[in-house]
mmCIF file of N, CA and C in Angstrom:
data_model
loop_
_atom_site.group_PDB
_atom_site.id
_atom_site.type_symbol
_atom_site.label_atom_id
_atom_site.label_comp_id
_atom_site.label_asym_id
_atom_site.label_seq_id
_atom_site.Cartn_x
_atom_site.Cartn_y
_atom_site.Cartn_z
ATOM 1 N N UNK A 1 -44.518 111.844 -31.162
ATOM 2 C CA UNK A 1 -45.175 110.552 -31.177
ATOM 3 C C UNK A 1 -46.578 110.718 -30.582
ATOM 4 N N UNK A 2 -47.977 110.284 -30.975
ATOM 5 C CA UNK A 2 -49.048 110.571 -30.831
ATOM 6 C C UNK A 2 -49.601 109.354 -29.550
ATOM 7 N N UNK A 3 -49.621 109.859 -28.893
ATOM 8 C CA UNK A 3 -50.483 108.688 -27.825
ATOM 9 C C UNK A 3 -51.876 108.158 -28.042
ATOM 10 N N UNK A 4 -52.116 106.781 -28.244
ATOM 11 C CA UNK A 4 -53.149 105.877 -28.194
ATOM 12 C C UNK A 4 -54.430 106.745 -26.921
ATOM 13 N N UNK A 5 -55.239 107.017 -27.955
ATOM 14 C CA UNK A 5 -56.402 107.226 -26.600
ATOM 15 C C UNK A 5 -56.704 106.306 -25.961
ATOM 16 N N UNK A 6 -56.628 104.943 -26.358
ATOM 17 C CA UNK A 6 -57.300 103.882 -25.337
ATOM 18 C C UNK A 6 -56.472 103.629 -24.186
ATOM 19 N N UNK A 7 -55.040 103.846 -24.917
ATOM 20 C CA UNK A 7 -53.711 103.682 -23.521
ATOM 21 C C UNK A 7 -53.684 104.797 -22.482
ATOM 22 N N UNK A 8 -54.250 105.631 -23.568
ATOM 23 C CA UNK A 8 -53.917 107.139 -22.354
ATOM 24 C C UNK A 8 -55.002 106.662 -20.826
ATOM 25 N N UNK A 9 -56.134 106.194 -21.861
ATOM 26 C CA UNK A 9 -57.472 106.108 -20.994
ATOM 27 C C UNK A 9 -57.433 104.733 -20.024
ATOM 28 N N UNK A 10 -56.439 103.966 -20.064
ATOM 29 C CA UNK A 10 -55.717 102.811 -19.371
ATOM 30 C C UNK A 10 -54.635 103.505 -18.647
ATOM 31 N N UNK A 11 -54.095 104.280 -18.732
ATOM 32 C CA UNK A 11 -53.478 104.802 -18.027
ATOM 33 C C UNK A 11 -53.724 105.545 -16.566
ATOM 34 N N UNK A 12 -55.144 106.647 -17.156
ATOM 35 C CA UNK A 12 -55.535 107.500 -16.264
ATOM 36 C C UNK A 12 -56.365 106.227 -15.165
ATOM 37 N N UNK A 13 -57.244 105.173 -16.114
ATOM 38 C CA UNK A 13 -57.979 104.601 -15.088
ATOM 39 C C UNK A 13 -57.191 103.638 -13.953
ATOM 40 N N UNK A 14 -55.804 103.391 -14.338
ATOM 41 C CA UNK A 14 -55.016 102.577 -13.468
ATOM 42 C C UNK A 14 -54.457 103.431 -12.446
ATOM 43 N N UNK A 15 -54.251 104.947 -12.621
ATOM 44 C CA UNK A 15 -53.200 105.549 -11.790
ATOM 45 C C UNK A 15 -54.459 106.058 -10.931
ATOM 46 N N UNK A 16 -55.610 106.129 -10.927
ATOM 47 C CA UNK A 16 -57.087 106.587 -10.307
ATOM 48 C C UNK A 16 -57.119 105.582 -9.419
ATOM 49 N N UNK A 17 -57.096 104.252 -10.002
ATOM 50 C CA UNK A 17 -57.239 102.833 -9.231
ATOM 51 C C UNK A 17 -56.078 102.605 -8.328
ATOM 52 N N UNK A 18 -55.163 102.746 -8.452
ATOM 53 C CA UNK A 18 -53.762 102.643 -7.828
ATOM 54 C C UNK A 18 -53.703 103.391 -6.733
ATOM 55 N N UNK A 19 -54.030 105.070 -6.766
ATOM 56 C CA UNK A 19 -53.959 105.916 -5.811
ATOM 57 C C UNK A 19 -55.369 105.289 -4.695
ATOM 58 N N UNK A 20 -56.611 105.372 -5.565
ATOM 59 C CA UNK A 20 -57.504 104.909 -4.309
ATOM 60 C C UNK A 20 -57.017 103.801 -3.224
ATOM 61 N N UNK A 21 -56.539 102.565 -4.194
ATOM 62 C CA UNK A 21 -55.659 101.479 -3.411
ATOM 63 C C UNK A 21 -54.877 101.731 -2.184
ATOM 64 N N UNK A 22 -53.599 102.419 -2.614
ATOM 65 C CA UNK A 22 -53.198 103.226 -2.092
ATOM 66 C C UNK A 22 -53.576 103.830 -0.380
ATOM 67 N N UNK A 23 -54.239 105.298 -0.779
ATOM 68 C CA UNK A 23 -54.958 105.709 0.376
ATOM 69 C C UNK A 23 -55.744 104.627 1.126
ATOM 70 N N UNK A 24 -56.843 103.652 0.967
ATOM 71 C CA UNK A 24 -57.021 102.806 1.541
ATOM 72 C C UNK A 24 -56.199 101.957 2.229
ATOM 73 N N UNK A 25 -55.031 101.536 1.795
ATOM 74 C CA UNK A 25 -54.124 101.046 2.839
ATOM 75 C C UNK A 25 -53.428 101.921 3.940
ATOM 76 N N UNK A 26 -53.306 103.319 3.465
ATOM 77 C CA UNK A 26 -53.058 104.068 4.415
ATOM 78 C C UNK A 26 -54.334 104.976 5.467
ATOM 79 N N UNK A 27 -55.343 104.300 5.337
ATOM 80 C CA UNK A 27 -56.201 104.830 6.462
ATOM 81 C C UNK A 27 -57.252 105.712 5.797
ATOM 82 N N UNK A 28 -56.426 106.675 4.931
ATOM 83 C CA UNK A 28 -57.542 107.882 4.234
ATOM 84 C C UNK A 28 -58.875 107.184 3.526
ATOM 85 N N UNK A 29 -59.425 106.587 4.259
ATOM 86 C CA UNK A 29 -60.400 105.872 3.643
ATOM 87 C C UNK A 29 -61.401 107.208 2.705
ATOM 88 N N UNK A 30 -61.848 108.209 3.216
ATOM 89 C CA UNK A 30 -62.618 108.995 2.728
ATOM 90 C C UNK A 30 -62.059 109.918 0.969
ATOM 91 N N UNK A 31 -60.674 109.509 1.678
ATOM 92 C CA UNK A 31 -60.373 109.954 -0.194
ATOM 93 C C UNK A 31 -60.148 109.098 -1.019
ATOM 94 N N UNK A 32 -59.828 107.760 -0.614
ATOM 95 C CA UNK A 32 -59.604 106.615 -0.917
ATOM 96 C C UNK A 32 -61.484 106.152 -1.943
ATOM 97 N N UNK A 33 -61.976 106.562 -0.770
ATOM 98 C CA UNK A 33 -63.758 106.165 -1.454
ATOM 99 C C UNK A 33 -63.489 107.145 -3.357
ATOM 100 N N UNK A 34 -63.288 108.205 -3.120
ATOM 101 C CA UNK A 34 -63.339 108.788 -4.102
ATOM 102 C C UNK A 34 -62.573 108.762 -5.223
ATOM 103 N N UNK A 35 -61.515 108.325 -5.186
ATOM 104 C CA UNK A 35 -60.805 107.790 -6.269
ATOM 105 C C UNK A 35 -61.376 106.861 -6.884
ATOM 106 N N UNK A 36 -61.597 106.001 -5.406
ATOM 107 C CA UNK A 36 -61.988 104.551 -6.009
ATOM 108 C C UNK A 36 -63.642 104.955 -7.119
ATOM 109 N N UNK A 37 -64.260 105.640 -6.716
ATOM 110 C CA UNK A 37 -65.462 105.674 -7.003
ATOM 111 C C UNK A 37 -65.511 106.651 -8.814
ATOM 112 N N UNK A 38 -64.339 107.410 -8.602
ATOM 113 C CA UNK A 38 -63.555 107.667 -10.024
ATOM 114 C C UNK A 38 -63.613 106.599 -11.038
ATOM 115 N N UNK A 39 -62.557 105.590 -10.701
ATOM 116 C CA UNK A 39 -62.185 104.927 -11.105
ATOM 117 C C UNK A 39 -63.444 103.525 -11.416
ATOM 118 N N UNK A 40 -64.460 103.390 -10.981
ATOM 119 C CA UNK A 40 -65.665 102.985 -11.259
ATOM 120 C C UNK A 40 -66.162 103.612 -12.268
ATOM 121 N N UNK A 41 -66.509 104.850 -12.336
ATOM 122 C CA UNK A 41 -67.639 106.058 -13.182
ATOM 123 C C UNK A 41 -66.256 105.544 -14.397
ATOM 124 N N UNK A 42 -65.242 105.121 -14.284
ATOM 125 C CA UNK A 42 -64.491 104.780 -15.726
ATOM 126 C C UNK A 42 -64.382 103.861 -16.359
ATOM 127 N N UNK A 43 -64.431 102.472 -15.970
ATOM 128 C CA UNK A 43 -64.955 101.449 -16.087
ATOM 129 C C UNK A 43 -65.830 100.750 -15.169
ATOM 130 N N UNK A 44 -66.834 100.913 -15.116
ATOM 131 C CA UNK A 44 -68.218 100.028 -14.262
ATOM 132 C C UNK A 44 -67.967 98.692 -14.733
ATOM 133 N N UNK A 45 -67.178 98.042 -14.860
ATOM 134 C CA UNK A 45 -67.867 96.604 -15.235
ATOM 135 C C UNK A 45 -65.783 95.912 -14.457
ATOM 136 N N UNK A 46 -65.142 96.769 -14.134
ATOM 137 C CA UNK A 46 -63.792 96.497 -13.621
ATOM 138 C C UNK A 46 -63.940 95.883 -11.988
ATOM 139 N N UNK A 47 -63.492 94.153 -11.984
ATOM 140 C CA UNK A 47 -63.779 93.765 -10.788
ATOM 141 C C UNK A 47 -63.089 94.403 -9.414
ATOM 142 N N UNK A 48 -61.703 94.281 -9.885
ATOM 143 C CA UNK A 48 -60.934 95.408 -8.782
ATOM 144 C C UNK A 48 -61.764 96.740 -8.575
ATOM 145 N N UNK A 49 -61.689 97.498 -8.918
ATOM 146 C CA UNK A 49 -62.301 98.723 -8.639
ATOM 147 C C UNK A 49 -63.314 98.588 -7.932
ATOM 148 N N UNK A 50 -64.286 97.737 -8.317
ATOM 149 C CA UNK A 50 -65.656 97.293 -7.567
ATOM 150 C C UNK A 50 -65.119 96.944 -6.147
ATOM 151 N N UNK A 51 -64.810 95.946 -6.050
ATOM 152 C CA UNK A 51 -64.103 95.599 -5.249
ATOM 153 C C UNK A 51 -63.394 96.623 -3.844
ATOM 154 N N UNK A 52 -62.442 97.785 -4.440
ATOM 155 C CA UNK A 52 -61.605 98.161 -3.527
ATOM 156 C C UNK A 52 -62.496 99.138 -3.079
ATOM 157 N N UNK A 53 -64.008 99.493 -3.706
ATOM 158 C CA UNK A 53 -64.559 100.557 -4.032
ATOM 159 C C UNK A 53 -65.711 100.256 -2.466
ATOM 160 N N UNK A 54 -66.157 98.713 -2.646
ATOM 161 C CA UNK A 54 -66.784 97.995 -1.508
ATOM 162 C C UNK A 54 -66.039 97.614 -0.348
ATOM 163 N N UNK A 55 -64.827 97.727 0.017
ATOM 164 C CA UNK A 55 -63.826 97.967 1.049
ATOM 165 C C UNK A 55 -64.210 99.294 1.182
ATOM 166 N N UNK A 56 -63.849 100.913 0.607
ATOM 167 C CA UNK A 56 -64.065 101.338 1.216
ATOM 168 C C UNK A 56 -65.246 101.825 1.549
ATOM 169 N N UNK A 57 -66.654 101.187 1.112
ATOM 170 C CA UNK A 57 -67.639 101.247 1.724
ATOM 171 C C UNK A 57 -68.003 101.031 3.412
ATOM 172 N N UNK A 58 -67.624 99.452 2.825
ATOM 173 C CA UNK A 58 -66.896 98.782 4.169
ATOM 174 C C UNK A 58 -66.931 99.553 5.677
ATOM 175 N N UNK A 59 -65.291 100.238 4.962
ATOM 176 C CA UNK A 59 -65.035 100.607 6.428
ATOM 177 C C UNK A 59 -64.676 101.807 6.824
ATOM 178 N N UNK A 60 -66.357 102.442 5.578
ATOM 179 C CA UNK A 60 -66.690 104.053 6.185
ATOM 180 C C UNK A 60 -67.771 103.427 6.799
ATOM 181 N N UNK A 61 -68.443 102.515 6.674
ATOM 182 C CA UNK A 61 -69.474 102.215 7.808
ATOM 183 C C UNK A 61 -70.914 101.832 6.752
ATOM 184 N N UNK A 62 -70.528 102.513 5.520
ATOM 185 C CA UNK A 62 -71.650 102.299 4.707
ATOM 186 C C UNK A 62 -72.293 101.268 3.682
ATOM 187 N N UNK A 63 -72.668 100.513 4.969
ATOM 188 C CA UNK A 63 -72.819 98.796 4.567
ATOM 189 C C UNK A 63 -74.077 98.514 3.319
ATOM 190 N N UNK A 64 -74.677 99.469 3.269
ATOM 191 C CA UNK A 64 -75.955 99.506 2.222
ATOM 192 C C UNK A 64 -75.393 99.447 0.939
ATOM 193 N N UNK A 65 -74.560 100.690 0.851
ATOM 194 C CA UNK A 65 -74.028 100.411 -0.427
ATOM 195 C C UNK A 65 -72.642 99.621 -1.016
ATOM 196 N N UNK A 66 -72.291 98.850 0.492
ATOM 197 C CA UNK A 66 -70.914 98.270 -0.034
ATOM 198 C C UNK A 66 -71.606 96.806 -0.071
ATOM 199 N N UNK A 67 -72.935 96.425 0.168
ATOM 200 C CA UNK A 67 -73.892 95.353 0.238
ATOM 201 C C UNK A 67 -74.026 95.090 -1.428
ATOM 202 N N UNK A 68 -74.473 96.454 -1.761
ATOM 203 C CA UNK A 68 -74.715 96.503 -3.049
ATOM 204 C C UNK A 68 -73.727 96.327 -4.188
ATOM 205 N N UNK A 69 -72.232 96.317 -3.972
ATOM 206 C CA UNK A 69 -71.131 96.427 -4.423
ATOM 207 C C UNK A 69 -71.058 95.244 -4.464
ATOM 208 N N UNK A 70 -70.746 94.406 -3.287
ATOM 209 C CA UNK A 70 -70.366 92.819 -3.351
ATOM 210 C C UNK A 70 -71.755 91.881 -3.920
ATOM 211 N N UNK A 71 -72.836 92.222 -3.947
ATOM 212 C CA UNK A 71 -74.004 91.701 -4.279
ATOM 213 C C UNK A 71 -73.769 91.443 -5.894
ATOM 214 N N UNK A 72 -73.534 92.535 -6.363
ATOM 215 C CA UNK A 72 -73.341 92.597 -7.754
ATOM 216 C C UNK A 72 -71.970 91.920 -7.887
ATOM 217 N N UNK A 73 -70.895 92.116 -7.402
ATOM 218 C CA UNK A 73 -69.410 91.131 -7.844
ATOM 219 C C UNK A 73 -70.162 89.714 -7.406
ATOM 220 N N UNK A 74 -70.435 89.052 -6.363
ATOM 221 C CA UNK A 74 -71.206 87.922 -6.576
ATOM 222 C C UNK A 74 -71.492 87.081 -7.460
ATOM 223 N N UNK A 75 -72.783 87.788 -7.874
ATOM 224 C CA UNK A 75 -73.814 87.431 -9.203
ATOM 225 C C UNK A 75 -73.067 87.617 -10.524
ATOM 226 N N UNK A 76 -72.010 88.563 -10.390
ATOM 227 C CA UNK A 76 -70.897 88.882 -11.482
ATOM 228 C C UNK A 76 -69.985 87.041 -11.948
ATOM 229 N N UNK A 77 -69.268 87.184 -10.793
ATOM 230 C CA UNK A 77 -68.167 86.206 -10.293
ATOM 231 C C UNK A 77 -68.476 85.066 -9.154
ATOM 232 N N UNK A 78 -69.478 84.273 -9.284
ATOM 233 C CA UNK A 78 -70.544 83.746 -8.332
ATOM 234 C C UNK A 78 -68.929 82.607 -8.173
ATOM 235 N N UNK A 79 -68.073 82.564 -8.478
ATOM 236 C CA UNK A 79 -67.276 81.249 -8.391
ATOM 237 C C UNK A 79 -65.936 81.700 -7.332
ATOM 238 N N UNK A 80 -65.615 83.086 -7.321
ATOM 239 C CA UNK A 80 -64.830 83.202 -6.312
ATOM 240 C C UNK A 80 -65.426 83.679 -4.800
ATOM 241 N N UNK A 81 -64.989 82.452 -3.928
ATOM 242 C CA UNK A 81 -65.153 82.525 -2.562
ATOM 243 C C UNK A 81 -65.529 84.002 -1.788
ATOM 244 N N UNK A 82 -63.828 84.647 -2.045
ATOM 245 C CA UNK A 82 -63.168 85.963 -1.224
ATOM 246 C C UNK A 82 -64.341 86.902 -1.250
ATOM 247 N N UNK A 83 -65.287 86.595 -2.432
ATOM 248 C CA UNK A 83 -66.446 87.628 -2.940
ATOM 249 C C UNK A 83 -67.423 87.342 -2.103
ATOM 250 N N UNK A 84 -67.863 85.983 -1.994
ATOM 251 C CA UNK A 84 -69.054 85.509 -0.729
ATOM 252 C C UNK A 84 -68.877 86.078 0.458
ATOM 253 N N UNK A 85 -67.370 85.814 1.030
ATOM 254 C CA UNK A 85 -67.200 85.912 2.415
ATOM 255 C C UNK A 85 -67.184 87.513 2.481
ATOM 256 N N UNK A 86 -66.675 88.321 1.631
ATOM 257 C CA UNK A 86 -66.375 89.805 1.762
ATOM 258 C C UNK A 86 -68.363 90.193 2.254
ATOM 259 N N UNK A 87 -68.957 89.631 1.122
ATOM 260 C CA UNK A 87 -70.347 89.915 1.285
ATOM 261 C C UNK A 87 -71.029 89.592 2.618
ATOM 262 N N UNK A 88 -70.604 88.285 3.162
ATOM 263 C CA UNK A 88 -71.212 88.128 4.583
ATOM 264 C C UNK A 88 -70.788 88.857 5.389
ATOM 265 N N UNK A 89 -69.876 89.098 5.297
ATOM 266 C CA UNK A 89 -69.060 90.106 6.455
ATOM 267 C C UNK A 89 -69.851 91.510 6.205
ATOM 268 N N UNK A 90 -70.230 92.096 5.190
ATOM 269 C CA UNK A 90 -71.197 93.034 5.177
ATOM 270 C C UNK A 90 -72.214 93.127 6.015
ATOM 271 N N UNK A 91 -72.923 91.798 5.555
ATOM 272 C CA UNK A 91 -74.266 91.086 6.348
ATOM 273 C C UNK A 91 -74.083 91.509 8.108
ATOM 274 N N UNK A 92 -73.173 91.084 7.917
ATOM 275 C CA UNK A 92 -72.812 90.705 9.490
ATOM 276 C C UNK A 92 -72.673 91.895 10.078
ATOM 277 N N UNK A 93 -72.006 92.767 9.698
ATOM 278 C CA UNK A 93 -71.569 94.406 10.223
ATOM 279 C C UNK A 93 -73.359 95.345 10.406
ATOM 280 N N UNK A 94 -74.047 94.654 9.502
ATOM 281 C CA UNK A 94 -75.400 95.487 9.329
ATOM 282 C C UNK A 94 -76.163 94.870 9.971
#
């Protein structure tokens, strides 16, 4: 049976996204960044990913570019809250 490239490629980008998730809840923030940041370079326009990708910006300390992460989900998704406040809390850390 021949596998769908688009599923395969839904596949790989969920189990990329999943694991970064993942490690981020368990602390490994630094490998956690890199999955997550995988899983971006695979779909750029995926709000989660953005998202878990600006957490672990977050809280490696690197508020410039997790500024830049929520700046863009924002202006993306200007209607959900969780996105404002994630962003001030950036503000605030810098």
């Amino acid at each position: 049976m021949a596998v769908n490239p688009a599923e395969a490629s839904d596949a790989a980008f969920l189990e990329v996204l999943y694991r970064g998730g993942e490690l981020l809840q368990q602390g490994q923030v630094t490998e956690a960044r890199e999955q997550l940041e995988r899983a971006y370079q695979m779909r750029p326009g995926d709000e989660k990913a953005k998202n878990l990708l600006g957490l672990a910006y977050f809280k490696l300390g690197d508020f410039g570019r997790a500024a830049e992460v929520y700046e863009a989900l924002v202006r993306e998704n200007g209607a959900d809250p969780t996105l404002r406040v994630n962003l001030g809390l950036v503000y605030l850390k810098s």
